[in-house]
XYZ file of N, CA and C in Angstrom:
243
model
N 61.437 94.540 109.132
C 61.641 93.369 108.663
C 62.880 92.673 108.874
N 63.194 91.977 109.262
C 64.426 91.749 108.838
C 65.332 91.021 108.373
N 66.314 91.004 108.378
C 67.213 90.811 107.001
C 68.347 89.306 107.211
N 67.874 88.994 105.973
C 68.503 87.442 106.066
C 70.080 87.464 106.353
N 70.296 86.239 106.918
C 71.621 86.170 107.279
C 72.121 85.774 106.591
N 73.312 86.938 106.426
C 74.845 86.918 105.601
C 73.962 87.906 104.590
N 72.262 88.310 105.022
C 72.411 89.765 104.045
C 72.971 91.067 104.154
N 74.068 91.678 103.159
C 74.463 92.649 103.687
C 74.179 94.008 102.899
N 72.854 94.642 103.305
C 72.062 95.702 102.677
C 73.918 96.963 102.119
N 74.522 97.022 102.786
C 75.740 98.419 102.146
C 76.596 97.931 101.614
N 76.684 96.843 101.178
C 77.572 96.479 100.001
C 77.208 96.838 98.864
N 78.444 97.272 98.050
C 78.425 97.950 97.076
C 79.304 97.218 95.875
N 79.026 96.366 95.010
C 79.879 95.601 94.101
C 80.941 96.768 93.340
N 81.923 96.138 93.482
C 83.238 96.964 92.566
C 83.050 96.337 91.288
N 83.489 97.775 90.340
C 84.143 96.954 89.437
C 85.390 96.848 88.899
N 86.293 97.578 89.717
C 87.428 97.542 89.407
C 87.887 97.792 90.801
N 89.597 97.472 91.029
C 90.172 97.376 92.176
C 89.853 98.917 92.716
N 90.476 99.322 93.807
C 90.631 100.424 94.405
C 91.862 100.807 93.947
N 91.875 101.962 93.559
C 93.010 102.747 93.147
C 94.297 103.508 93.680
N 95.561 103.727 93.833
C 96.245 104.337 95.085
C 97.432 103.633 95.271
N 98.266 103.874 96.504
C 99.629 103.403 96.221
C 99.721 103.321 97.913
N 100.330 101.853 98.169
C 100.644 101.332 99.724
C 101.767 101.627 100.123
N 102.192 102.007 101.056
C 104.009 102.584 101.686
C 103.950 102.256 102.696
N 105.320 101.755 102.543
C 105.271 101.080 103.801
C 106.477 102.120 104.754
N 106.251 102.301 105.997
C 106.917 103.145 106.580
C 107.924 103.143 107.531
N 107.835 101.583 107.807
C 108.322 100.907 109.341
C 109.278 100.177 108.983
N 110.790 100.999 109.214
C 111.956 99.837 108.423
C 112.378 98.844 109.115
N 111.827 98.952 110.361
C 112.004 97.907 111.610
C 111.585 96.321 111.006
N 110.161 96.774 110.483
C 109.617 95.543 110.000
C 109.990 94.195 109.377
N 109.477 92.986 109.687
C 110.163 91.988 108.836
C 109.025 91.455 107.847
N 108.389 91.332 108.187
C 107.070 91.188 107.155
C 105.540 92.084 106.844
N 105.350 92.440 105.932
C 104.634 93.310 105.661
C 103.472 92.194 104.837
N 102.059 92.725 105.628
C 101.065 91.274 104.628
C 100.334 92.200 103.285
N 101.015 93.496 102.846
C 100.684 93.721 101.449
C 101.715 93.905 100.641
N 101.154 93.881 99.451
C 102.036 94.547 98.234
C 102.172 96.144 98.544
N 103.618 96.474 98.856
C 103.912 97.923 99.399
C 104.207 98.358 97.652
N 103.851 99.797 97.268
C 104.091 100.012 95.858
C 105.392 100.982 96.409
N 105.917 101.258 97.590
C 107.370 101.724 97.699
C 107.546 101.563 99.389
N 108.397 100.790 99.508
C 109.199 100.332 100.972
C 110.324 101.063 101.406
N 110.323 101.700 102.322
C 111.794 102.111 102.930
C 112.649 101.368 103.320
N 112.275 99.762 103.349
C 113.574 99.007 103.506
C 114.183 98.810 102.064
N 113.567 99.315 101.444
C 114.816 99.414 99.857
C 115.316 100.269 99.623
N 114.752 101.513 100.702
C 116.219 102.772 100.601
C 117.280 102.813 102.134
N 116.884 101.744 103.291
C 117.416 102.132 104.179
C 117.685 101.291 104.716
N 118.664 100.376 105.382
C 118.966 98.988 106.131
C 119.020 99.496 107.566
N 118.119 99.423 108.060
C 117.443 99.348 109.754
C 118.555 98.664 110.616
N 119.160 97.625 110.371
C 120.062 96.804 111.325
C 121.632 98.093 110.857
N 121.897 98.247 109.835
C 122.834 98.967 108.979
C 123.209 100.087 109.886
N 122.070 100.517 110.255
C 121.375 102.172 110.419
C 122.579 102.400 111.865
N 121.499 101.214 112.464
C 121.679 100.947 113.911
C 123.277 100.490 114.442
N 123.801 100.119 114.037
C 125.245 99.533 113.667
C 126.226 100.521 113.540
N 125.661 101.187 112.394
C 127.002 102.427 112.069
C 126.484 103.377 112.877
N 125.562 103.789 113.116
C 125.347 105.158 114.504
C 125.707 104.933 115.538
N 125.573 103.640 115.933
C 125.515 102.660 117.380
C 124.488 103.552 118.379
N 122.771 103.176 117.912
C 121.605 103.459 117.927
C 121.307 102.088 118.503
N 120.006 102.393 119.464
C 119.044 101.513 120.153
C 117.970 101.157 118.461
N 116.914 100.616 119.033
C 115.635 100.065 117.904
C 114.975 101.508 117.938
N 114.901 102.411 118.429
C 114.067 103.691 118.546
C 115.196 104.643 117.593
N 115.972 104.831 118.593
C 116.820 105.707 117.110
C 117.170 105.600 116.005
N 117.396 104.357 115.901
C 117.898 103.836 114.560
C 116.382 103.985 113.351
N 115.154 103.668 114.055
C 113.870 103.629 113.291
C 113.903 105.244 112.676
N 113.815 106.468 113.809
C 113.692 107.586 113.645
C 114.666 107.968 112.590
N 116.197 107.685 112.618
C 116.811 107.894 111.578
C 117.016 107.588 109.800
N 116.233 106.261 110.246
C 116.199 105.491 109.117
C 114.784 106.686 108.378
N 114.144 107.069 109.012
C 112.725 107.868 109.018
C 113.538 109.163 108.159
N 114.461 109.848 109.207
C 115.189 110.785 108.479
C 115.804 110.931 107.062
N 116.606 109.685 107.215
C 117.262 109.418 105.865
C 116.167 109.234 104.919
N 115.066 108.631 105.096
C 114.210 108.247 103.520
C 113.505 109.772 103.383
N 113.310 110.301 104.297
C 112.700 112.013 104.421
C 113.703 112.683 102.879
N 115.134 112.746 102.878
C 115.909 113.047 102.375
C 115.965 112.682 100.945
N 115.117 111.568 100.974
C 114.613 111.270 99.344
C 113.674 111.268 99.463
N 112.692 111.957 99.623
C 111.247 111.698 99.434
C 110.608 112.827 98.164
N 111.524 113.240 97.673
C 111.499 113.770 95.885
C 111.680 112.648 95.250
N 112.388 111.138 95.038
C 112.217 110.525 94.691
C 110.946 109.682 94.454
N 110.580 109.531 95.697
C 109.710 108.631 96.459
C 108.207 109.566 95.156
N 107.949 110.596 95.502
C 107.091 111.417 94.879
C 107.133 111.353 93.245
N 108.304 111.170 92.309
C 108.791 111.491 91.102
C 107.896 109.738 90.796
N 108.391 109.099 91.530
C 108.035 106.918 91.479
C 106.507 107.371 91.179
N 105.794 108.008 92.349
C 104.158 107.805 92.280
C 103.580 108.707 91.239
N 104.274 109.989 90.585
C 103.654 110.247 89.482
C 104.031 109.540 88.699
N 104.489 108.719 88.587
C 104.488 108.080 87.053
C 103.429 107.260 86.736
């Protein structure tokens, strides 16, 4: 038999929203379409890193990620709360 239009037989009702954390690890993004639990932009300033170290965009992104990685123990303690 043919399913009715709009009938989704794979849909399961959710009684509560999914749990988890959203992390933004892109220091160069201007807008993220979701609320991030942790946002690298709160820790490092992409444009400041680029100017201070005389880096291009890609070098600044990698440097921001390296700087963020040095503080990852703080990120884990926030997520464990």
